[in-house]
Amino acid sequence: MESAVGQRGRDGGSQRRSPLDVIMSQIRRKRSASDRKPLGRFLSRTSDRTGTPEDAESENKGRSPGAAASVENEREAGWGRVSVFLQKLGKKADSRILSLANCDLTATDLLELASLLQFLPQLEEMDVSWNELIGGSLTTLTSHLQHVSRIRTLKLCSCRLNADDVAALGEALTSVPLLELLDLSWNSSVGGGSLQGLLGRLPPSLRELHLVACQLTALDAAALGELMAILPKICVLDVSCNPEFTQEAEGGGFGELASSLSHTVSLTTLRLQACGLTADSLYALGNSLRCLPSLRELDLSRNRGLVGGLDRLTFHLPHITHLESLDLHLCCLRHADLDALLQALPSLTALSELNLSSNKVVGGGVHELVSVLPLSQMRRLPLNNCKLNEESFTALSLVVPYLRSVDVSWCKVVGGRLPLLLDALQPSVILELRLSSCSLTTDDLRHLADVCRRGSVSSLRVLDLSYNSSVGDAGWAALFAAGGLGSLEEADISLRPMTSAPCSAWLPALLGSLPRMPALARLAMQRWTVGSQEGRQLQYSVKNRNIQLEWDPEVTDGKTSGQEESQPEE
């Protein structure tokens, strides 16, 4: 299960572009659009090819032939305008889904889109996220939402919405009574008062509310608390990355929200990542959690203030009998916290994902952890940056056969001992293998090559071997020559920053392996250097197979420097 925080990094929208980049993108798009002729009524009207609405026949019942023909012609012309508009943006028309994220939309584009909503009466999903130029002009769109009253999903992430935009959206929510998902994440002006005018107008049909990184305040938390009681169907609440959210203030705060959660009996997912939670916050939260029988996912990660107070939560965990995912990574846990968690884990019989990564104390307690987990149900147990020791690494091999994702990145004990982990992997089970900065050796990669050759990782989709400069050319060559990675979608073999090394010795093996990896969509090999001719051959090979290459072609051949390795957040 993945929060919007993680999604932001992969969507590409998290990288802010310069004004020049946006302007040039607009010019290129409008130039390409001018070369196209309007499709108009010559577009195919079959729903399986264009997504054209299929309810024309039912709407025309009872009309005279002339009137029905007029309505049909108007609908056809309107659908043609929709198709032409979307074609300008490189999108295909669909009568039910409108996805315009990362399209460099301007206020003018938004106005044109609003005028086209009347031709999309069956629209159910609208996503205009990561279009920062539409901030301040949302009212041009919201004033036409009555034309898409069937809409169930509305996403407006990172659009630089201001207070007026939020107010306009609030006024328009009555036009979409079937709304089930609202995502306003990464709009900093949503918090600080603007949100409170919106909350009271949310329809009771709402099932998911995402407010990640909206600069929510304690007063916003109190307002959310009042709202929870009138949203009987709410299943997902994500207010991650709002560090002031749990600070108490005059007029209420997080305490009101925490206590109100006891009324949200349908809640399945609660994400409070990086919200400034403290031990006192856990006390208020814990009393409500025991009243949430449907809760499946609980994310409290990146809350350093929890240190030493986890027992205030673990006391209530046994009451959440259906909990499947618990995330406590980067919480600065202490031995007392780990002991409290170990006592509660045997009661969580449905648990399949437990994230304790970036907590150093966990490195010495893996044996105890494995002894209380429901091993056959576990699918994810990331232990990256946990300072594993030899005993812990050996204990981990007991749960590895059941895991779909294995992540022991930044654990130096892995180097030279990788065969112990690899021999425990089960074919068709393991999907992700992350071994970044593990001090791997050439023999480690040779053993990985043998495992690939046997078909033990035939279902592997993600392989991260980055920051392992200690592997020799023979190791890389053996891995790529082995085959057995037909399902691989992402591979990362990058070197650490401020270093470089030549890859000419094993590049032919890599190029020869690409036809045997038909699913590969992303290949990261930053800071590896090649000659100019080899570089062109590499770029041609990946382009010919539609593989996204992350590489530094401007780096010249050189030897690995002795710069210190950057460390992950602790």
Tab-separated table of N, CA and C in Angstrom, residues 419-510:
chain	number	residue	atom	x	y	z
A	419	PRO	N	24.710	-14.893	-0.591
A	419	PRO	CA	24.157	-16.225	-0.908
A	419	PRO	C	23.162	-16.747	0.136
A	420	LEU	N	23.369	-16.412	1.409
A	420	LEU	CA	22.451	-16.858	2.456
A	420	LEU	C	21.043	-16.342	2.201
A	421	LEU	N	20.959	-15.106	1.728
A	421	LEU	CA	19.668	-14.497	1.441
A	421	LEU	C	19.101	-15.022	0.128
A	422	LEU	N	19.934	-15.096	-0.891
A	422	LEU	CA	19.466	-15.480	-2.223
A	422	LEU	C	18.955	-16.917	-2.256
A	423	ASP	N	19.603	-17.800	-1.529
A	423	ASP	CA	19.201	-19.208	-1.556
A	423	ASP	C	17.854	-19.439	-0.884
A	424	ALA	N	17.386	-18.446	-0.124
A	424	ALA	CA	16.087	-18.568	0.545
A	424	ALA	C	14.940	-18.033	-0.308
A	425	LEU	N	15.250	-17.356	-1.400
A	425	LEU	CA	14.205	-16.781	-2.255
A	425	LEU	C	13.397	-17.873	-2.933
A	426	GLN	N	12.116	-17.591	-3.109
A	426	GLN	CA	11.229	-18.540	-3.759
A	426	GLN	C	10.772	-18.007	-5.114
A	427	PRO	N	10.859	-18.798	-6.176
A	427	PRO	CA	10.369	-18.381	-7.491
A	427	PRO	C	8.884	-18.025	-7.418
A	428	SER	N	8.483	-17.076	-8.223
A	428	SER	CA	7.098	-16.609	-8.344
A	428	SER	C	6.605	-15.890	-7.094
A	429	VAL	N	7.460	-15.706	-6.091
A	429	VAL	CA	7.069	-14.983	-4.884
A	429	VAL	C	7.762	-13.628	-4.831
A	430	ILE	N	9.085	-13.616	-4.945
A	430	ILE	CA	9.853	-12.384	-4.831
A	430	ILE	C	9.623	-11.485	-6.044
A	431	LEU	N	9.239	-10.236	-5.770
A	431	LEU	CA	8.982	-9.259	-6.830
A	431	LEU	C	9.976	-8.099	-6.799
A	432	GLU	N	10.513	-7.791	-5.628
A	432	GLU	CA	11.445	-6.676	-5.488
A	432	GLU	C	12.644	-7.119	-4.654
A	433	LEU	N	13.843	-6.759	-5.121
A	433	LEU	CA	15.077	-7.061	-4.399
A	433	LEU	C	15.923	-5.795	-4.386
A	434	ARG	N	16.069	-5.208	-3.199
A	434	ARG	CA	16.783	-3.935	-3.069
A	434	ARG	C	18.022	-4.144	-2.203
A	435	LEU	N	19.191	-3.935	-2.826
A	435	LEU	CA	20.476	-4.181	-2.172
A	435	LEU	C	21.407	-2.992	-2.369
A	436	SER	N	20.860	-1.800	-2.278
A	436	SER	CA	21.666	-0.600	-2.492
A	436	SER	C	22.657	-0.394	-1.349
A	437	SER	N	23.893	-0.066	-1.711
A	437	SER	CA	24.940	0.249	-0.741
A	437	SER	C	25.107	-0.839	0.313
A	438	CYS	N	25.309	-2.062	-0.158
A	438	CYS	CA	25.464	-3.209	0.734
A	438	CYS	C	26.885	-3.754	0.726
A	439	SER	N	27.831	-3.048	0.116
A	439	SER	CA	29.215	-3.521	0.021
A	439	SER	C	29.289	-4.896	-0.627
A	440	LEU	N	28.498	-5.096	-1.672
A	440	LEU	CA	28.482	-6.378	-2.371
A	440	LEU	C	29.826	-6.643	-3.034
A	441	THR	N	30.145	-7.909	-3.188
A	441	THR	CA	31.401	-8.319	-3.808
A	441	THR	C	31.138	-8.919	-5.187
A	442	THR	N	32.199	-9.161	-5.919
A	442	THR	CA	32.076	-9.811	-7.227
A	442	THR	C	31.472	-11.204	-7.085
A	443	ASP	N	31.873	-11.926	-6.049
A	443	ASP	CA	31.314	-13.269	-5.820
A	443	ASP	C	29.826	-13.209	-5.494
A	444	ASP	N	29.386	-12.146	-4.800
A	444	ASP	CA	27.952	-11.986	-4.516
A	444	ASP	C	27.153	-11.921	-5.812
A	445	LEU	N	27.652	-11.135	-6.767
A	445	LEU	CA	26.928	-11.000	-8.030
A	445	LEU	C	27.021	-12.264	-8.873
A	446	ARG	N	28.133	-12.976	-8.749
A	446	ARG	CA	28.218	-14.261	-9.447
A	446	ARG	C	27.170	-15.234	-8.907
A	447	HIS	N	26.966	-15.214	-7.607
A	447	HIS	CA	25.951	-16.089	-7.026
A	447	HIS	C	24.551	-15.638	-7.460
A	448	LEU	N	24.342	-14.328	-7.521
A	448	LEU	CA	23.068	-13.809	-8.017
A	448	LEU	C	22.841	-14.256	-9.453
A	449	ALA	N	23.903	-14.267	-10.240
A	449	ALA	CA	23.794	-14.745	-11.624
A	449	ALA	C	23.360	-16.213	-11.661
A	450	ASP	N	23.911	-17.030	-10.766
A	450	ASP	CA	23.512	-18.442	-10.702
A	450	ASP	C	22.036	-18.583	-10.332
A	451	VAL	N	21.587	-17.752	-9.387
A	451	VAL	CA	20.185	-17.781	-8.968
A	451	VAL	C	19.280	-17.399	-10.137
A	452	CYS	N	19.696	-16.401	-10.901
A	452	CYS	CA	18.922	-15.990	-12.085
A	452	CYS	C	18.861	-17.122	-13.110
A	453	ARG	N	19.990	-17.770	-13.287
A	453	ARG	CA	20.064	-18.844	-14.282
A	453	ARG	C	19.155	-20.017	-13.904
A	454	ARG	N	18.997	-20.252	-12.600
A	454	ARG	CA	18.129	-21.346	-12.144
A	454	ARG	C	16.648	-20.988	-12.226
A	455	GLY	N	16.342	-19.717	-12.483
A	455	GLY	CA	14.946	-19.289	-12.567
A	455	GLY	C	14.327	-18.953	-11.232
A	456	SER	N	15.132	-18.766	-10.203
A	456	SER	CA	14.607	-18.496	-8.858
A	456	SER	C	14.062	-17.076	-8.705
A	457	VAL	N	14.405	-16.184	-9.624
A	457	VAL	CA	13.889	-14.811	-9.559
A	457	VAL	C	13.186	-14.462	-10.875
A	458	SER	N	12.538	-15.444	-11.443
A	458	SER	CA	11.899	-15.242	-12.747
A	458	SER	C	10.757	-14.237	-12.706
A	459	SER	N	10.200	-13.991	-11.503
A	459	SER	CA	9.099	-13.039	-11.366
A	459	SER	C	9.573	-11.668	-10.895
A	460	LEU	N	10.870	-11.502	-10.711
A	460	LEU	CA	11.411	-10.254	-10.173
A	460	LEU	C	11.090	-9.074	-11.097
A	461	ARG	N	10.577	-7.983	-10.493
A	461	ARG	CA	10.227	-6.791	-11.260
A	461	ARG	C	11.147	-5.618	-10.977
A	462	VAL	N	11.685	-5.558	-9.761
A	462	VAL	CA	12.559	-4.441	-9.375
A	462	VAL	C	13.849	-4.999	-8.796
A	463	LEU	N	14.983	-4.538	-9.333
A	463	LEU	CA	16.299	-4.945	-8.850
A	463	LEU	C	17.153	-3.701	-8.633
A	464	ASP	N	17.527	-3.452	-7.388
A	464	ASP	CA	18.325	-2.279	-7.041
A	464	ASP	C	19.683	-2.743	-6.512
A	465	LEU	N	20.708	-2.527	-7.321
A	465	LEU	CA	22.084	-2.870	-6.945
A	465	LEU	C	22.964	-1.625	-6.916
A	466	SER	N	22.352	-0.468	-6.752
A	466	SER	CA	23.088	0.787	-6.815
A	466	SER	C	24.065	0.940	-5.649
A	467	TYR	N	25.066	1.806	-5.864
A	467	TYR	CA	26.043	2.176	-4.843
A	467	TYR	C	26.839	0.974	-4.347
A	468	ASN	N	27.159	0.060	-5.246
A	468	ASN	CA	28.003	-1.086	-4.899
A	468	ASN	C	29.229	-1.082	-5.806
A	469	SER	N	30.075	-0.090	-5.615
A	469	SER	CA	31.254	0.066	-6.463
A	469	SER	C	32.306	-1.005	-6.206
A	470	SER	N	32.152	-1.782	-5.129
A	470	SER	CA	33.122	-2.827	-4.812
A	470	SER	C	32.980	-4.051	-5.702
A	471	VAL	N	31.909	-4.121	-6.508
A	471	VAL	CA	31.718	-5.228	-7.444
A	471	VAL	C	32.631	-5.033	-8.647
A	472	GLY	N	33.359	-6.076	-9.033
A	472	GLY	CA	34.247	-5.981	-10.180
A	472	GLY	C	33.529	-6.208	-11.499
A	473	ASP	N	34.234	-5.941	-12.590
A	473	ASP	CA	33.648	-6.094	-13.923
A	473	ASP	C	33.123	-7.510	-14.154
A	474	ALA	N	33.817	-8.505	-13.631
A	474	ALA	CA	33.405	-9.890	-13.844
A	474	ALA	C	32.035	-10.170	-13.223
A	475	GLY	N	31.761	-9.522	-12.104
A	475	GLY	CA	30.466	-9.708	-11.448
A	475	GLY	C	29.321	-9.162	-12.277
A	476	TRP	N	29.489	-7.935	-12.796
A	476	TRP	CA	28.441	-7.332	-13.635
A	476	TRP	C	28.256	-8.138	-14.916
A	477	ALA	N	29.346	-8.547	-15.524
A	477	ALA	CA	29.260	-9.310	-16.769
A	477	ALA	C	28.521	-10.637	-16.545
A	478	ALA	N	28.825	-11.309	-15.427
A	478	ALA	CA	28.164	-12.581	-15.134
A	478	ALA	C	26.664	-12.395	-14.936
A	479	LEU	N	26.268	-11.316	-14.257
A	479	LEU	CA	24.856	-11.080	-13.992
A	479	LEU	C	24.073	-10.876	-15.290
A	480	PHE	N	24.601	-10.042	-16.160
A	480	PHE	CA	23.853	-9.732	-17.382
A	480	PHE	C	23.882	-10.873	-18.392
A	481	ALA	N	24.874	-11.722	-18.299
A	481	ALA	CA	24.942	-12.862	-19.220
A	481	ALA	C	24.070	-14.029	-18.767
A	482	ALA	N	23.613	-14.000	-17.514
A	482	ALA	CA	22.913	-15.146	-16.943
A	482	ALA	C	21.506	-15.323	-17.486
A	483	GLY	N	20.808	-14.209	-17.790
A	483	GLY	CA	19.404	-14.308	-18.189
A	483	GLY	C	18.525	-14.545	-16.970
A	484	GLY	N	17.288	-14.999	-17.203
A	484	GLY	CA	16.386	-15.299	-16.099
A	484	GLY	C	15.699	-14.110	-15.491
A	485	LEU	N	15.739	-12.944	-16.162
A	485	LEU	CA	15.104	-11.737	-15.638
A	485	LEU	C	14.053	-11.224	-16.621
A	486	GLY	N	13.282	-12.114	-17.149
A	486	GLY	CA	12.306	-11.751	-18.176
A	486	GLY	C	11.177	-10.868	-17.695
A	487	SER	N	10.923	-10.835	-16.363
A	487	SER	CA	9.841	-10.008	-15.823
A	487	SER	C	10.336	-8.678	-15.276
A	488	LEU	N	11.639	-8.447	-15.328
A	488	LEU	CA	12.218	-7.246	-14.721
A	488	LEU	C	11.711	-5.983	-15.405
A	489	GLU	N	11.239	-5.023	-14.582
A	489	GLU	CA	10.723	-3.758	-15.090
A	489	GLU	C	11.639	-2.585	-14.757
A	490	GLU	N	12.325	-2.649	-13.613
A	490	GLU	CA	13.214	-1.569	-13.191
A	490	GLU	C	14.533	-2.159	-12.692
A	491	ALA	N	15.632	-1.547	-13.131
A	491	ALA	CA	16.954	-1.971	-12.671
A	491	ALA	C	17.794	-0.732	-12.383
A	492	ASP	N	18.491	-0.735	-11.256
A	492	ASP	CA	19.329	0.397	-10.875
A	492	ASP	C	20.709	-0.133	-10.491
A	493	ILE	N	21.712	0.251	-11.251
A	493	ILE	CA	23.088	-0.157	-10.975
A	493	ILE	C	23.991	1.072	-10.858
A	494	SER	N	23.399	2.206	-10.518
A	494	SER	CA	24.133	3.469	-10.451
A	494	SER	C	25.238	3.428	-9.401
A	495	LEU	N	26.263	4.246	-9.634
A	495	LEU	CA	27.310	4.457	-8.640
A	495	LEU	C	26.912	5.616	-7.735
A	496	ARG	N	27.536	5.701	-6.567
A	496	ARG	CA	27.198	6.761	-5.642
A	496	ARG	C	27.646	8.111	-6.196
A	497	PRO	N	27.042	9.198	-5.701
A	497	PRO	CA	27.417	10.532	-6.182
A	497	PRO	C	28.899	10.822	-6.003
A	498	MET	N	29.396	11.680	-6.864
A	498	MET	CA	30.789	12.139	-6.832
A	498	MET	C	31.787	11.040	-7.161
A	499	THR	N	31.318	9.968	-7.813
A	499	THR	CA	32.235	8.921	-8.250
A	499	THR	C	31.943	8.605	-9.703
A	500	SER	N	32.826	7.860	-10.323
A	500	SER	CA	32.607	7.381	-11.690
A	500	SER	C	33.522	6.191	-11.939
A	501	ALA	N	33.150	5.363	-12.907
A	501	ALA	CA	33.955	4.195	-13.259
A	501	ALA	C	33.561	3.756	-14.663
A	502	PRO	N	34.492	3.194	-15.427
A	502	PRO	CA	34.176	2.728	-16.789
A	502	PRO	C	33.390	1.423	-16.755
A	503	CYS	N	32.526	1.240	-17.736
A	503	CYS	CA	31.739	0.009	-17.812
A	503	CYS	C	31.931	-0.693	-19.155
A	504	SER	N	32.960	-0.330	-19.893
A	504	SER	CA	33.181	-0.909	-21.223
A	504	SER	C	33.365	-2.425	-21.169
A	505	ALA	N	33.921	-2.938	-20.055
A	505	ALA	CA	34.212	-4.364	-19.973
A	505	ALA	C	32.944	-5.219	-19.941
A	506	TRP	N	31.873	-4.712	-19.363
A	506	TRP	CA	30.645	-5.511	-19.267
A	506	TRP	C	29.457	-4.926	-20.027
A	507	LEU	N	29.659	-3.783	-20.685
A	507	LEU	CA	28.566	-3.183	-21.451
A	507	LEU	C	28.037	-4.116	-22.552
A	508	PRO	N	28.903	-4.841	-23.293
A	508	PRO	CA	28.358	-5.775	-24.299
A	508	PRO	C	27.422	-6.815	-23.692
A	509	ALA	N	27.732	-7.298	-22.476
A	509	ALA	CA	26.844	-8.264	-21.816
A	509	ALA	C	25.500	-7.623	-21.483
A	510	LEU	N	25.540	-6.360	-21.052
A	510	LEU	CA	24.295	-5.649	-20.767
A	510	LEU	C	23.457	-5.475	-22.023
